PDB file of C-alpha atoms in Angstrom:
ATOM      1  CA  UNK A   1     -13.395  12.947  19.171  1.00 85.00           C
ATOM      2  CA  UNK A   2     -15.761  15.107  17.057  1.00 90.00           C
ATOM      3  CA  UNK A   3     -13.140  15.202  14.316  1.00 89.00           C
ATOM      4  CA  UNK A   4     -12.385  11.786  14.534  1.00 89.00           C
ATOM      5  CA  UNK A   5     -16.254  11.088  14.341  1.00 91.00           C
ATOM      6  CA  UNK A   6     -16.193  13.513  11.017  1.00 92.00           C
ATOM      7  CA  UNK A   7     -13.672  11.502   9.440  1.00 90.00           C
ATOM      8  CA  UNK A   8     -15.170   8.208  10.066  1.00 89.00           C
ATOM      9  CA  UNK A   9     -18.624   9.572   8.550  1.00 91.00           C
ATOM     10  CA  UNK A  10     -16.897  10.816   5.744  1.00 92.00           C
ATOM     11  CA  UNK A  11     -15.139   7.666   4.728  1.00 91.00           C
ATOM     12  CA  UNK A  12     -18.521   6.123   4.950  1.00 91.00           C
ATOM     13  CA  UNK A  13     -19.669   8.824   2.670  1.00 91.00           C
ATOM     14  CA  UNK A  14     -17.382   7.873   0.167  1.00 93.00           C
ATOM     15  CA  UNK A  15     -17.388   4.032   0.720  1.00 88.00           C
ATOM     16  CA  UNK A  16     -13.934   3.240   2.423  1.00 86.00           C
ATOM     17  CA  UNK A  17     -14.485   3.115   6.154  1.00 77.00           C
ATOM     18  CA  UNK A  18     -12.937  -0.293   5.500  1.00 79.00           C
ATOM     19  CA  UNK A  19      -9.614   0.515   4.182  1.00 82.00           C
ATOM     20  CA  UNK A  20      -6.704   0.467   6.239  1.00 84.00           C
ATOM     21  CA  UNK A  21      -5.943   3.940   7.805  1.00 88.00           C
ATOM     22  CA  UNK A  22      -3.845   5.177  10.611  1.00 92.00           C
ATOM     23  CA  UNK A  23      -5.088   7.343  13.286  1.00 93.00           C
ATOM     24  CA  UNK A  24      -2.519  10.343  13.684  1.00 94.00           C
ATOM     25  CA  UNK A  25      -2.569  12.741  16.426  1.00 94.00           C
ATOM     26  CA  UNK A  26      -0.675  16.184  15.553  1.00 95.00           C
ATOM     27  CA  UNK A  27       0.743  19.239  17.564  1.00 94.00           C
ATOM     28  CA  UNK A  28       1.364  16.806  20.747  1.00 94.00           C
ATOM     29  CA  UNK A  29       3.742  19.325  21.759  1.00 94.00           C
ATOM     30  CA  UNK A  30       0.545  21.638  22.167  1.00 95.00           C
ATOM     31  CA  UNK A  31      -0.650  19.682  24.968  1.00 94.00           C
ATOM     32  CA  UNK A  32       0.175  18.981  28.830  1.00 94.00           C
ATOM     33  CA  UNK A  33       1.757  15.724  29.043  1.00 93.00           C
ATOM     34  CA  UNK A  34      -0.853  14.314  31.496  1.00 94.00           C
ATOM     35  CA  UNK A  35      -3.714  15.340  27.952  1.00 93.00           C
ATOM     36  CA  UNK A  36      -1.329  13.121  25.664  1.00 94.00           C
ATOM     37  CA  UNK A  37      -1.143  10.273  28.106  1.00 94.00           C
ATOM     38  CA  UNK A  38      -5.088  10.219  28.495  1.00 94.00           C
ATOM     39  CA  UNK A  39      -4.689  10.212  24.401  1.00 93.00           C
ATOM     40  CA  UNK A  40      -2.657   7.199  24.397  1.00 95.00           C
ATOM     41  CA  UNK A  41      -4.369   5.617  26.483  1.00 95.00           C
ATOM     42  CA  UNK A  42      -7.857   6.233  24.839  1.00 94.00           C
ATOM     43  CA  UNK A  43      -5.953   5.310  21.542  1.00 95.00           C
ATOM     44  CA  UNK A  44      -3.053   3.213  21.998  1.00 95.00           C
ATOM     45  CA  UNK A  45      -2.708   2.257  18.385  1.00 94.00           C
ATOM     46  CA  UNK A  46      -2.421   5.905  17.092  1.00 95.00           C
ATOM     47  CA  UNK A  47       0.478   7.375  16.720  1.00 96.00           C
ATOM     48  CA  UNK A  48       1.523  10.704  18.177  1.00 96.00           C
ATOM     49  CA  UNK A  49       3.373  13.275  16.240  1.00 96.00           C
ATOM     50  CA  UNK A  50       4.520  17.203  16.324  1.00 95.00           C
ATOM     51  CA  UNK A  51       5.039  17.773  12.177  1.00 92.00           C
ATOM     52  CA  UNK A  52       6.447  20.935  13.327  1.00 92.00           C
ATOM     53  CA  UNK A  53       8.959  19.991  15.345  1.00 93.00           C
ATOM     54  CA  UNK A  54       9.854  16.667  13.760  1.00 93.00           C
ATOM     55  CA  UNK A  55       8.388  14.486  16.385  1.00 94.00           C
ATOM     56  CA  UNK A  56       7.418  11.281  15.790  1.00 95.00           C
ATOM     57  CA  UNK A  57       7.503  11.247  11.796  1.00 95.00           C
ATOM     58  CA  UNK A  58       9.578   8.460  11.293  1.00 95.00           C
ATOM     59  CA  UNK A  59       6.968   6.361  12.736  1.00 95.00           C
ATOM     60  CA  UNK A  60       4.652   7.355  10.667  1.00 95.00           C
ATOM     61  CA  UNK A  61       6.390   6.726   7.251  1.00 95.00           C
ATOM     62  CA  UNK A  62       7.269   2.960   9.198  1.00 95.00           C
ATOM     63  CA  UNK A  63       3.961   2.346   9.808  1.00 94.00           C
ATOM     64  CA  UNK A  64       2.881   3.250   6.426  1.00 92.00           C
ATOM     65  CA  UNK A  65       5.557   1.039   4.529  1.00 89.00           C
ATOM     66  CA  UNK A  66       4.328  -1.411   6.553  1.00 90.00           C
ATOM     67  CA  UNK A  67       0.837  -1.558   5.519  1.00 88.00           C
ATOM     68  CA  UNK A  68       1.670  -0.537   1.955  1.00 85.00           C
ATOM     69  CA  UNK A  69       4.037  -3.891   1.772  1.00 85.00           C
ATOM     70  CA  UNK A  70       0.816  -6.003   3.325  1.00 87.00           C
ATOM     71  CA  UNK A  71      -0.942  -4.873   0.225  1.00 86.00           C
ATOM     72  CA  UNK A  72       2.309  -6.229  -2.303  1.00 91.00           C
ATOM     73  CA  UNK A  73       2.599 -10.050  -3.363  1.00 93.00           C
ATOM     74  CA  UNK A  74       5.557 -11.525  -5.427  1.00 95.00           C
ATOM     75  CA  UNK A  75       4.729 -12.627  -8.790  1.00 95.00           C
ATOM     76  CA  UNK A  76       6.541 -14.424 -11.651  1.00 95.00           C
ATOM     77  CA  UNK A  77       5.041 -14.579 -15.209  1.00 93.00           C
ATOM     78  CA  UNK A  78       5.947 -16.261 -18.193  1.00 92.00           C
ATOM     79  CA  UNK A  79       4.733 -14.144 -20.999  1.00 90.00           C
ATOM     80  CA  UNK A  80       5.145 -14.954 -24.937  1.00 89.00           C
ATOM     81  CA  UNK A  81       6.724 -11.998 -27.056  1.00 86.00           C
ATOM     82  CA  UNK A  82       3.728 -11.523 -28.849  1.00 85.00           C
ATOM     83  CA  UNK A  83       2.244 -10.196 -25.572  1.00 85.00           C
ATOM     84  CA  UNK A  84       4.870  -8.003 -25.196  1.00 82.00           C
ATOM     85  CA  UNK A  85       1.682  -5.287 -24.188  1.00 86.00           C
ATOM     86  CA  UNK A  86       2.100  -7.324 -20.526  1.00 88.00           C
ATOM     87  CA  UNK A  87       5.695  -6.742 -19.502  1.00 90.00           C
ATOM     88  CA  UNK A  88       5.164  -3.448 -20.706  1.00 91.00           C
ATOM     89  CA  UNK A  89       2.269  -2.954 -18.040  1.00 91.00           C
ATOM     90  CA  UNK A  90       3.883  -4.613 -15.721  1.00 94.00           C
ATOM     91  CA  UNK A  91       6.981  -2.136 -16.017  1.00 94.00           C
ATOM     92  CA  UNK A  92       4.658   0.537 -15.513  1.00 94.00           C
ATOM     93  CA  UNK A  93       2.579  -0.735 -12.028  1.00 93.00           C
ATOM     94  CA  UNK A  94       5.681  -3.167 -10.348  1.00 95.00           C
ATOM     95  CA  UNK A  95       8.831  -3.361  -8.721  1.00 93.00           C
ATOM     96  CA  UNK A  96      10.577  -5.428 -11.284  1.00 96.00           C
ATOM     97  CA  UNK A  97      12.947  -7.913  -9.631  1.00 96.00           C
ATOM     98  CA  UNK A  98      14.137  -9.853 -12.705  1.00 96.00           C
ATOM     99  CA  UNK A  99      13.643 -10.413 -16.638  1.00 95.00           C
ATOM    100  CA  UNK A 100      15.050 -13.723 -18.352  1.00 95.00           C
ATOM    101  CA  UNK A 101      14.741 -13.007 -22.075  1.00 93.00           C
ATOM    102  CA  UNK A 102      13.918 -16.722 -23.848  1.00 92.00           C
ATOM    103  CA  UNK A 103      13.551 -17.103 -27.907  1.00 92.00           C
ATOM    104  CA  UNK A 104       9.717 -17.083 -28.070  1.00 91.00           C
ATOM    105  CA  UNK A 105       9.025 -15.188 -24.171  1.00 92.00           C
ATOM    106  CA  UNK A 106      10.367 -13.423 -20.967  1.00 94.00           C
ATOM    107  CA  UNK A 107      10.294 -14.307 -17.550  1.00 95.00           C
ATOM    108  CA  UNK A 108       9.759 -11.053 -15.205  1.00 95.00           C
ATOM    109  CA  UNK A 109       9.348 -11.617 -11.605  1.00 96.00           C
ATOM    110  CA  UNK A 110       8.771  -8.979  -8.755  1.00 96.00           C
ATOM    111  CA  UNK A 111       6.605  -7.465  -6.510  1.00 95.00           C
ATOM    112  CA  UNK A 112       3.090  -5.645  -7.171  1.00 95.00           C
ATOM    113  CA  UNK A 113       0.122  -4.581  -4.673  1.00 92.00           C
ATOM    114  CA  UNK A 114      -2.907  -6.919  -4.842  1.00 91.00           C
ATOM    115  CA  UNK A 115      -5.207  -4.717  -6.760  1.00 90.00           C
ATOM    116  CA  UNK A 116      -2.581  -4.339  -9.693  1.00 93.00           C
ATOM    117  CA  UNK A 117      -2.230  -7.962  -9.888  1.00 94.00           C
ATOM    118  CA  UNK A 118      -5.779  -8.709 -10.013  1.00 92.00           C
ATOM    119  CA  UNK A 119      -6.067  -5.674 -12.888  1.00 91.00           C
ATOM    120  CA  UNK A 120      -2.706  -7.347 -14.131  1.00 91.00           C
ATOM    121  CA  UNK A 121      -4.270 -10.616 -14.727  1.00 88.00           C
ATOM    122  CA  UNK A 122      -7.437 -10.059 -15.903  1.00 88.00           C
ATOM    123  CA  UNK A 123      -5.514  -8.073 -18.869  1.00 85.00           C
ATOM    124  CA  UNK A 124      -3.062 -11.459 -19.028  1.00 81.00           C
ATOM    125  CA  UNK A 125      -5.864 -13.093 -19.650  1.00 82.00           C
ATOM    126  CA  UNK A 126      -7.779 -11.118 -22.673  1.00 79.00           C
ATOM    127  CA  UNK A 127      -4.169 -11.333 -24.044  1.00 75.00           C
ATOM    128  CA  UNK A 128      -4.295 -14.990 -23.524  1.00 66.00           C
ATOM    129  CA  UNK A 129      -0.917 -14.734 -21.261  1.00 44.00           C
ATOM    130  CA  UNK A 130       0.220 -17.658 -19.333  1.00 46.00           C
ATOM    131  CA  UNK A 131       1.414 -17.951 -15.817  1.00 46.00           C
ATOM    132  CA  UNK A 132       4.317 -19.836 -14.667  1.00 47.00           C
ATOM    133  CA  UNK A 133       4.105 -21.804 -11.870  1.00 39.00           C
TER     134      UNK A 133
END
């Protein structure tokens, strides 16, 4: 619990005790199994893992895709050739789903986390970008 209570001061510290974290215990197969089931049930959302010995990663990484994709929205933008600076950022910061190539634009749809599409369109709009609907 001290190191626990270390953590949680530090991300105070720093300004992101709100972000979304996991609680991971390690080396559970350094404990009695009557210590890890007092764990779990002091901290039922954490997740228990020997890195070691391969225990329990794979629920880890799930748990982690699964708030990463909370974070990502789909987008589609409409975006005029002379612009061209915006598919090019979005190529860089997205998971590009589609182009359509018109005469004068493209059309690029995909998936992005929150924070790049806010950053996205705030540079859509200095470039004077438009946004399908």
């Amino acid at each position: 619990e001290e190191n626990i209570d270390v953590v949680e001061r530090t991300l105070d510290e720093i300004g992101i005790r709100d972000k979304k974290k996991v609680l991971v215990f390690n080396k559970i197969d350094k404990i009695e199994p009557a210590e890890l089931s007092e764990l779990k049930k002091m901290y039922p959302d954490a997740l228990y893992v020997s890195a070691e010995r391969g225990i329990g990663i794979r629920k880890v990484k799930d748990r982690l895709e699964i708030l990463i994709e909370e974070d990502y929205v789909d987008f589609r933008y409409k975006i005029p050739f002379n612009q061209y600076k915006a598919v090019s950022h979005l190529h860089d910061v997205a998971v590009i789903e589609q182009e359509q190539y018109d005469p004068d634009d493209v059309t690029i749809s995909g998936r992005m986390s929150r924070e790049d599409q806010r950053k996205f369109e705030a540079l859509l709009s200095e470039l004077n970008g438009t946004l399908e609907d």
